[in-house]
């Protein structure tokens, strides 16, 4: 009986190998494989050189900005703002020359960034050897960028640009491999730090963290920002140490959360004293 079972298995494997060989040799299969490979290669090439899809272009300082519509003249002071924020980073490098693509469409943005529904504000593609940054639907005049989301649908365009360029600076400084392998809280937290804050204002972020400290859905980037801010401003770490050191994240989160509670208590007491003084109490 064991010999019969072994023989059956061997015959089944031989039949499967013959099927795979026949399939690989079939003209239809080879054609499908060629079309699929060509489509993927064309898409990757388009992501590397999307300029063909954008009719308008301006170059200013280290930036090149592309748009499908004529660019608002407010783009220049906006880029000045981005440059001023980036200059504060100790890893700022003027040799990094970002190419910023204003898609001005949730659907178009999603097609270029693998983002279903356009639910992020901006994105670079760190695995590709480019400095391309894609921006969701934006309003240059009012320094705003929009995403498809139930809440917190907009934030400053200059802040998002600064955030995404910071990712390029980190990649330039530490290399492709370390950039990809670095924990998200370090990469995103530092990008938010250079940008001057997350999409949530301080009061909202603290409130959300306090309400649900075990689940950071909705305030994740705010928490990353606060962790990095604490390490740089309170523990006086440099960027290289931030990215090279290992941290006990649970312990770090507990420390930062505790400091937020203490700060909030101080603000509340100060407000209470001011109110009592104004009322003559």
Tab-separated table of N, CA, C and O in Angstrom, residues 152-239:
chain	number	residue	atom	x	y	z
A	152	UNK	N	-10.169	65.483	9.005
A	152	UNK	CA	-8.828	66.051	8.772
A	152	UNK	C	-8.463	65.948	7.286
A	152	UNK	O	-7.507	65.282	6.897
A	153	UNK	N	-9.227	66.646	6.474
A	153	UNK	CA	-9.123	66.512	5.019
A	153	UNK	C	-8.083	67.426	4.381
A	153	UNK	O	-7.825	67.309	3.182
A	154	UNK	N	-7.524	68.360	5.140
A	154	UNK	CA	-6.560	69.278	4.542
A	154	UNK	C	-5.452	69.626	5.528
A	154	UNK	O	-5.626	69.494	6.739
A	155	UNK	N	-4.330	70.043	4.999
A	155	UNK	CA	-3.230	70.588	5.796
A	155	UNK	C	-2.407	71.487	4.889
A	155	UNK	O	-2.684	71.582	3.684
A	156	UNK	N	-1.396	72.135	5.424
A	156	UNK	CA	-0.664	73.106	4.617
A	156	UNK	C	0.141	72.409	3.522
A	156	UNK	O	0.786	71.381	3.755
A	157	UNK	N	0.079	72.964	2.329
A	157	UNK	CA	0.825	72.423	1.199
A	157	UNK	C	2.325	72.534	1.446
A	157	UNK	O	3.088	71.604	1.163
A	158	UNK	N	2.763	73.669	1.997
A	158	UNK	CA	4.192	73.853	2.281
A	158	UNK	C	4.677	72.823	3.290
A	158	UNK	O	5.798	72.310	3.189
A	159	UNK	N	3.824	72.491	4.290
A	159	UNK	CA	4.197	71.490	5.278
A	159	UNK	C	4.341	70.106	4.665
A	159	UNK	O	5.276	69.360	4.984
A	160	UNK	N	3.442	69.760	3.767
A	160	UNK	CA	3.503	68.453	3.108
A	160	UNK	C	4.735	68.373	2.203
A	160	UNK	O	5.438	67.359	2.175
A	161	UNK	N	5.001	69.439	1.474
A	161	UNK	CA	6.198	69.457	0.629
A	161	UNK	C	7.455	69.292	1.480
A	161	UNK	O	8.362	68.509	1.142
A	162	UNK	N	7.528	70.029	2.593
A	162	UNK	CA	8.683	69.935	3.486
A	162	UNK	C	8.834	68.509	4.012
A	162	UNK	O	9.941	67.965	4.054
A	163	UNK	N	7.731	67.926	4.413
A	163	UNK	CA	7.729	66.550	4.919
A	163	UNK	C	8.320	65.596	3.879
A	163	UNK	O	9.221	64.792	4.192
A	164	UNK	N	7.841	65.682	2.653
A	164	UNK	CA	8.285	64.743	1.620
A	164	UNK	C	9.739	64.986	1.209
A	164	UNK	O	10.478	64.030	0.948
A	165	UNK	N	10.155	66.239	1.151
A	165	UNK	CA	11.562	66.515	0.820
A	165	UNK	C	12.473	66.009	1.933
A	165	UNK	O	13.585	65.531	1.677
A	166	UNK	N	12.018	66.077	3.176
A	166	UNK	CA	12.817	65.567	4.295
A	166	UNK	C	13.100	64.082	4.121
A	166	UNK	O	14.187	63.599	4.446
A	167	UNK	N	12.135	63.337	3.596
A	167	UNK	CA	12.378	61.919	3.314
A	167	UNK	C	13.537	61.761	2.317
A	167	UNK	O	14.362	60.848	2.453
A	168	UNK	N	13.609	62.651	1.347
A	168	UNK	CA	14.712	62.596	0.381
A	168	UNK	C	16.043	62.906	1.071
A	168	UNK	O	17.072	62.293	0.757
A	169	UNK	N	16.029	63.850	2.010
A	169	UNK	CA	17.247	64.188	2.747
A	169	UNK	C	17.726	63.003	3.581
A	169	UNK	O	18.927	62.740	3.667
A	170	UNK	N	16.779	62.317	4.212
A	170	UNK	CA	17.128	61.146	5.024
A	170	UNK	C	17.727	60.053	4.140
A	170	UNK	O	18.740	59.427	4.490
A	171	UNK	N	17.122	59.838	2.986
A	171	UNK	CA	17.646	58.823	2.063
A	171	UNK	C	19.042	59.195	1.576
A	171	UNK	O	19.932	58.346	1.493
A	172	UNK	N	19.242	60.474	1.266
A	172	UNK	CA	20.547	60.946	0.813
A	172	UNK	C	21.605	60.774	1.902
A	172	UNK	O	22.743	60.391	1.626
A	173	UNK	N	21.221	61.044	3.132
A	173	UNK	CA	22.169	60.989	4.257
A	173	UNK	C	22.511	59.561	4.650
A	173	UNK	O	23.679	59.224	4.890
A	174	UNK	N	21.529	58.697	4.736
A	174	UNK	CA	21.745	57.365	5.301
A	174	UNK	C	21.721	56.231	4.276
A	174	UNK	O	22.019	55.094	4.628
A	175	UNK	N	21.347	56.531	3.033
A	175	UNK	CA	21.346	55.506	1.997
A	175	UNK	C	19.990	54.816	1.850
A	175	UNK	O	19.143	54.885	2.738
A	176	UNK	N	19.817	54.154	0.726
A	176	UNK	CA	18.534	53.524	0.389
A	176	UNK	C	18.147	52.453	1.400
A	176	UNK	O	17.008	52.398	1.862
A	177	UNK	N	19.089	51.576	1.744
A	177	UNK	CA	18.763	50.429	2.593
A	177	UNK	C	18.346	50.885	3.986
A	177	UNK	O	17.301	50.481	4.501
A	178	UNK	N	19.143	51.743	4.601
A	178	UNK	CA	18.829	52.197	5.951
A	178	UNK	C	17.538	53.018	5.954
A	178	UNK	O	16.753	52.947	6.905
A	179	UNK	N	17.313	53.764	4.897
A	179	UNK	CA	16.078	54.550	4.802
A	179	UNK	C	14.852	53.642	4.766
A	179	UNK	O	13.850	53.909	5.428
A	180	UNK	N	14.943	52.555	4.013
A	180	UNK	CA	13.811	51.630	3.911
A	180	UNK	C	13.603	50.866	5.214
A	180	UNK	O	12.471	50.663	5.657
A	181	UNK	N	14.704	50.470	5.858
A	181	UNK	CA	14.610	49.636	7.053
A	181	UNK	C	14.342	50.415	8.333
A	181	UNK	O	13.939	49.824	9.342
A	182	UNK	N	14.561	51.724	8.313
A	182	UNK	CA	14.340	52.525	9.530
A	182	UNK	C	12.874	52.451	9.948
A	182	UNK	O	11.975	52.422	9.105
A	183	UNK	N	12.599	52.404	11.263
A	183	UNK	CA	11.207	52.352	11.733
A	183	UNK	C	10.400	53.547	11.239
A	183	UNK	O	10.927	54.662	11.133
A	184	UNK	N	9.136	53.318	10.963
A	184	UNK	CA	8.270	54.388	10.447
A	184	UNK	C	8.202	55.565	11.402
A	184	UNK	O	8.158	56.718	10.968
A	185	UNK	N	8.227	55.306	12.719
A	185	UNK	CA	8.082	56.417	13.661
A	185	UNK	C	9.262	57.373	13.584
A	185	UNK	O	9.107	58.584	13.794
A	186	UNK	N	10.440	56.852	13.248
A	186	UNK	CA	11.609	57.725	13.096
A	186	UNK	C	11.515	58.539	11.809
A	186	UNK	O	11.683	59.762	11.812
A	187	UNK	N	11.238	57.843	10.693
A	187	UNK	CA	11.183	58.524	9.388
A	187	UNK	C	10.053	59.543	9.342
A	187	UNK	O	10.266	60.715	8.973
A	188	UNK	N	8.868	59.102	9.708
A	188	UNK	CA	7.710	59.994	9.625
A	188	UNK	C	7.757	61.060	10.711
A	188	UNK	O	7.388	62.216	10.484
A	189	UNK	N	8.217	60.666	11.893
A	189	UNK	CA	8.315	61.629	12.983
A	189	UNK	C	9.302	62.742	12.678
A	189	UNK	O	9.035	63.920	12.940
A	190	UNK	N	10.452	62.375	12.086
A	190	UNK	CA	11.434	63.411	11.763
A	190	UNK	C	10.935	64.297	10.625
A	190	UNK	O	11.142	65.517	10.637
A	191	UNK	N	10.275	63.701	9.634
A	191	UNK	CA	9.726	64.500	8.531
A	191	UNK	C	8.694	65.496	9.049
A	191	UNK	O	8.650	66.653	8.619
A	192	UNK	N	7.862	65.070	10.007
A	192	UNK	CA	6.879	65.973	10.596
A	192	UNK	C	7.585	67.045	11.442
A	192	UNK	O	7.149	68.198	11.478
A	193	UNK	N	8.646	66.659	12.102
A	193	UNK	CA	9.383	67.618	12.939
A	193	UNK	C	9.960	68.750	12.091
A	193	UNK	O	9.842	69.930	12.437
A	194	UNK	N	10.582	68.399	10.982
A	194	UNK	CA	11.146	69.421	10.092
A	194	UNK	C	10.031	70.276	9.491
A	194	UNK	O	10.187	71.485	9.316
A	195	UNK	N	8.892	69.641	9.218
A	195	UNK	CA	7.750	70.371	8.648
A	195	UNK	C	7.083	71.291	9.666
A	195	UNK	O	6.265	72.133	9.304
A	196	UNK	N	7.414	71.114	10.945
A	196	UNK	CA	6.866	71.998	11.964
A	196	UNK	C	5.619	71.492	12.647
A	196	UNK	O	4.941	72.236	13.358
A	197	UNK	N	5.293	70.216	12.439
A	197	UNK	CA	4.112	69.653	13.094
A	197	UNK	C	3.383	68.709	12.165
A	197	UNK	O	3.691	68.610	10.979
A	198	UNK	N	2.404	68.012	12.713
A	198	UNK	CA	1.649	67.044	11.921
A	198	UNK	C	0.368	67.684	11.402
A	198	UNK	O	0.144	68.882	11.566
A	199	UNK	N	-0.466	66.865	10.792
A	199	UNK	CA	-1.735	67.372	10.278
A	199	UNK	C	-2.716	67.736	11.373
A	199	UNK	O	-3.717	68.400	11.105
A	200	UNK	N	-2.444	67.289	12.606
A	200	UNK	CA	-3.299	67.628	13.741
A	200	UNK	C	-2.676	68.766	14.536
A	200	UNK	O	-1.458	68.796	14.731
A	201	UNK	N	-3.491	69.690	15.002
A	201	UNK	CA	-2.948	70.704	15.902
A	201	UNK	C	-2.649	70.054	17.247
A	201	UNK	O	-3.138	68.962	17.567
A	202	UNK	N	-1.849	70.733	18.055
A	202	UNK	CA	-1.353	70.163	19.305
A	202	UNK	C	-2.494	69.720	20.228
A	202	UNK	O	-2.497	68.602	20.738
A	203	UNK	N	-3.468	70.596	20.437
A	203	UNK	CA	-4.556	70.297	21.366
A	203	UNK	C	-5.345	69.063	20.920
A	203	UNK	O	-5.670	68.187	21.729
A	204	UNK	N	-5.619	68.964	19.623
A	204	UNK	CA	-6.376	67.826	19.104
A	204	UNK	C	-5.576	66.535	19.227
A	204	UNK	O	-6.107	65.493	19.632
A	205	UNK	N	-4.294	66.610	18.887
A	205	UNK	CA	-3.444	65.425	18.973
A	205	UNK	C	-3.340	64.895	20.393
A	205	UNK	O	-3.458	63.683	20.632
A	206	UNK	N	-3.126	65.798	21.348
A	206	UNK	CA	-3.022	65.390	22.753
A	206	UNK	C	-4.340	64.786	23.229
A	206	UNK	O	-4.368	63.754	23.912
A	207	UNK	N	-5.437	65.417	22.856
A	207	UNK	CA	-6.759	64.926	23.255
A	207	UNK	C	-7.006	63.512	22.728
A	207	UNK	O	-7.503	62.638	23.460
A	208	UNK	N	-6.641	63.267	21.461
A	208	UNK	CA	-6.852	61.949	20.862
A	208	UNK	C	-5.952	60.904	21.511
A	208	UNK	O	-6.374	59.766	21.750
A	209	UNK	N	-4.721	61.287	21.802
A	209	UNK	CA	-3.787	60.353	22.438
A	209	UNK	C	-4.280	59.973	23.834
A	209	UNK	O	-4.269	58.810	24.221
A	210	UNK	N	-4.736	60.958	24.581
A	210	UNK	CA	-5.233	60.694	25.934
A	210	UNK	C	-6.497	59.848	25.910
A	210	UNK	O	-6.699	58.983	26.770
A	211	UNK	N	-7.333	60.079	24.916
A	211	UNK	CA	-8.597	59.353	24.838
A	211	UNK	C	-8.388	57.881	24.498
A	211	UNK	O	-9.165	57.024	24.927
A	212	UNK	N	-7.331	57.584	23.736
A	212	UNK	CA	-7.115	56.200	23.305
A	212	UNK	C	-5.623	55.910	23.177
A	212	UNK	O	-5.100	55.762	22.072
A	213	UNK	N	-4.911	55.817	24.299
A	213	UNK	CA	-3.452	55.636	24.244
A	213	UNK	C	-3.014	54.289	23.684
A	213	UNK	O	-1.871	54.146	23.246
A	214	UNK	N	-3.903	53.293	23.672
A	214	UNK	CA	-3.536	51.961	23.191
A	214	UNK	C	-3.736	51.792	21.684
A	214	UNK	O	-3.306	50.794	21.108
A	215	UNK	N	-4.407	52.738	21.062
A	215	UNK	CA	-4.682	52.633	19.621
A	215	UNK	C	-4.492	54.014	18.993
A	215	UNK	O	-5.279	54.922	19.225
A	216	UNK	N	-3.419	54.166	18.195
A	216	UNK	CA	-3.095	55.493	17.653
A	216	UNK	C	-3.723	55.770	16.288
A	216	UNK	O	-3.299	56.687	15.575
A	217	UNK	N	-4.742	55.016	15.929
A	217	UNK	CA	-5.445	55.277	14.679
A	217	UNK	C	-6.000	56.703	14.679
A	217	UNK	O	-6.710	57.102	15.591
A	218	UNK	N	-5.640	57.463	13.664
A	218	UNK	CA	-6.127	58.836	13.559
A	218	UNK	C	-5.154	59.879	14.064
A	218	UNK	O	-5.243	61.047	13.683
A	219	UNK	N	-4.223	59.459	14.932
A	219	UNK	CA	-3.246	60.443	15.443
A	219	UNK	C	-1.812	59.887	15.387
A	219	UNK	O	-0.912	60.374	16.057
A	220	UNK	N	-1.626	58.862	14.564
A	220	UNK	CA	-0.348	58.163	14.476
A	220	UNK	C	0.824	59.097	14.176
A	220	UNK	O	1.848	59.071	14.869
A	221	UNK	N	0.673	59.952	13.162
A	221	UNK	CA	1.771	60.838	12.788
A	221	UNK	C	2.021	61.900	13.856
A	221	UNK	O	3.154	62.340	14.048
A	222	UNK	N	0.976	62.310	14.545
A	222	UNK	CA	1.157	63.252	15.651
A	222	UNK	C	2.020	62.603	16.725
A	222	UNK	O	2.931	63.235	17.273
A	223	UNK	N	1.749	61.351	17.040
A	223	UNK	CA	2.541	60.651	18.054
A	223	UNK	C	3.992	60.500	17.597
A	223	UNK	O	4.921	60.732	18.378
A	224	UNK	N	4.194	60.121	16.331
A	224	UNK	CA	5.555	60.014	15.811
A	224	UNK	C	6.290	61.347	15.948
A	224	UNK	O	7.464	61.392	16.333
A	225	UNK	N	5.589	62.413	15.601
A	225	UNK	CA	6.163	63.762	15.694
A	225	UNK	C	6.575	64.077	17.126
A	225	UNK	O	7.680	64.584	17.378
A	226	UNK	N	5.707	63.777	18.081
A	226	UNK	CA	5.996	64.084	19.474
A	226	UNK	C	7.148	63.241	20.017
A	226	UNK	O	7.944	63.718	20.829
A	227	UNK	N	7.281	61.997	19.567
A	227	UNK	CA	8.402	61.158	19.997
A	227	UNK	C	9.734	61.751	19.528
A	227	UNK	O	10.695	61.851	20.293
A	228	UNK	N	9.776	62.128	18.258
A	228	UNK	CA	11.011	62.694	17.703
A	228	UNK	C	11.301	64.063	18.318
A	228	UNK	O	12.449	64.378	18.651
A	229	UNK	N	10.282	64.866	18.482
A	229	UNK	CA	10.442	66.193	19.107
A	229	UNK	C	11.033	66.058	20.510
A	229	UNK	O	11.933	66.810	20.898
A	230	UNK	N	10.549	65.086	21.245
A	230	UNK	CA	11.047	64.854	22.608
A	230	UNK	C	12.526	64.464	22.579
A	230	UNK	O	13.338	64.979	23.359
A	231	UNK	N	12.894	63.544	21.687
A	231	UNK	CA	14.276	63.090	21.617
A	231	UNK	C	15.234	64.203	21.209
A	231	UNK	O	16.344	64.309	21.735
A	232	UNK	N	14.801	65.047	20.276
A	232	UNK	CA	15.675	66.114	19.779
A	232	UNK	C	15.740	67.294	20.748
A	232	UNK	O	16.818	67.818	21.046
A	233	UNK	N	14.585	67.712	21.277
A	233	UNK	CA	14.548	68.931	22.084
A	233	UNK	C	14.745	68.689	23.582
A	233	UNK	O	15.295	69.547	24.267
A	234	UNK	N	14.299	67.556	24.078
A	234	UNK	CA	14.442	67.282	25.506
A	234	UNK	C	15.700	66.472	25.805
A	234	UNK	O	16.463	66.812	26.711
A	235	UNK	N	15.926	65.410	25.029
A	235	UNK	CA	17.112	64.584	25.266
A	235	UNK	C	18.312	65.021	24.425
A	235	UNK	O	19.385	64.427	24.527
A	236	UNK	N	18.114	66.042	23.587
A	236	UNK	CA	19.201	66.681	22.829
A	236	UNK	C	19.936	65.717	21.896
A	236	UNK	O	21.151	65.776	21.731
A	237	UNK	N	19.200	64.844	21.247
A	237	UNK	CA	19.806	63.930	20.288
A	237	UNK	C	19.956	64.602	18.931
A	237	UNK	O	19.111	65.405	18.529
A	238	UNK	N	21.042	64.268	18.236
A	238	UNK	CA	21.206	64.708	16.861
A	238	UNK	C	20.498	63.738	15.925
A	238	UNK	O	20.068	62.651	16.336
A	239	UNK	N	20.410	64.098	14.658
A	239	UNK	CA	19.688	63.259	13.700
A	239	UNK	C	20.380	61.915	13.505
A	239	UNK	O	19.723	60.871	13.418
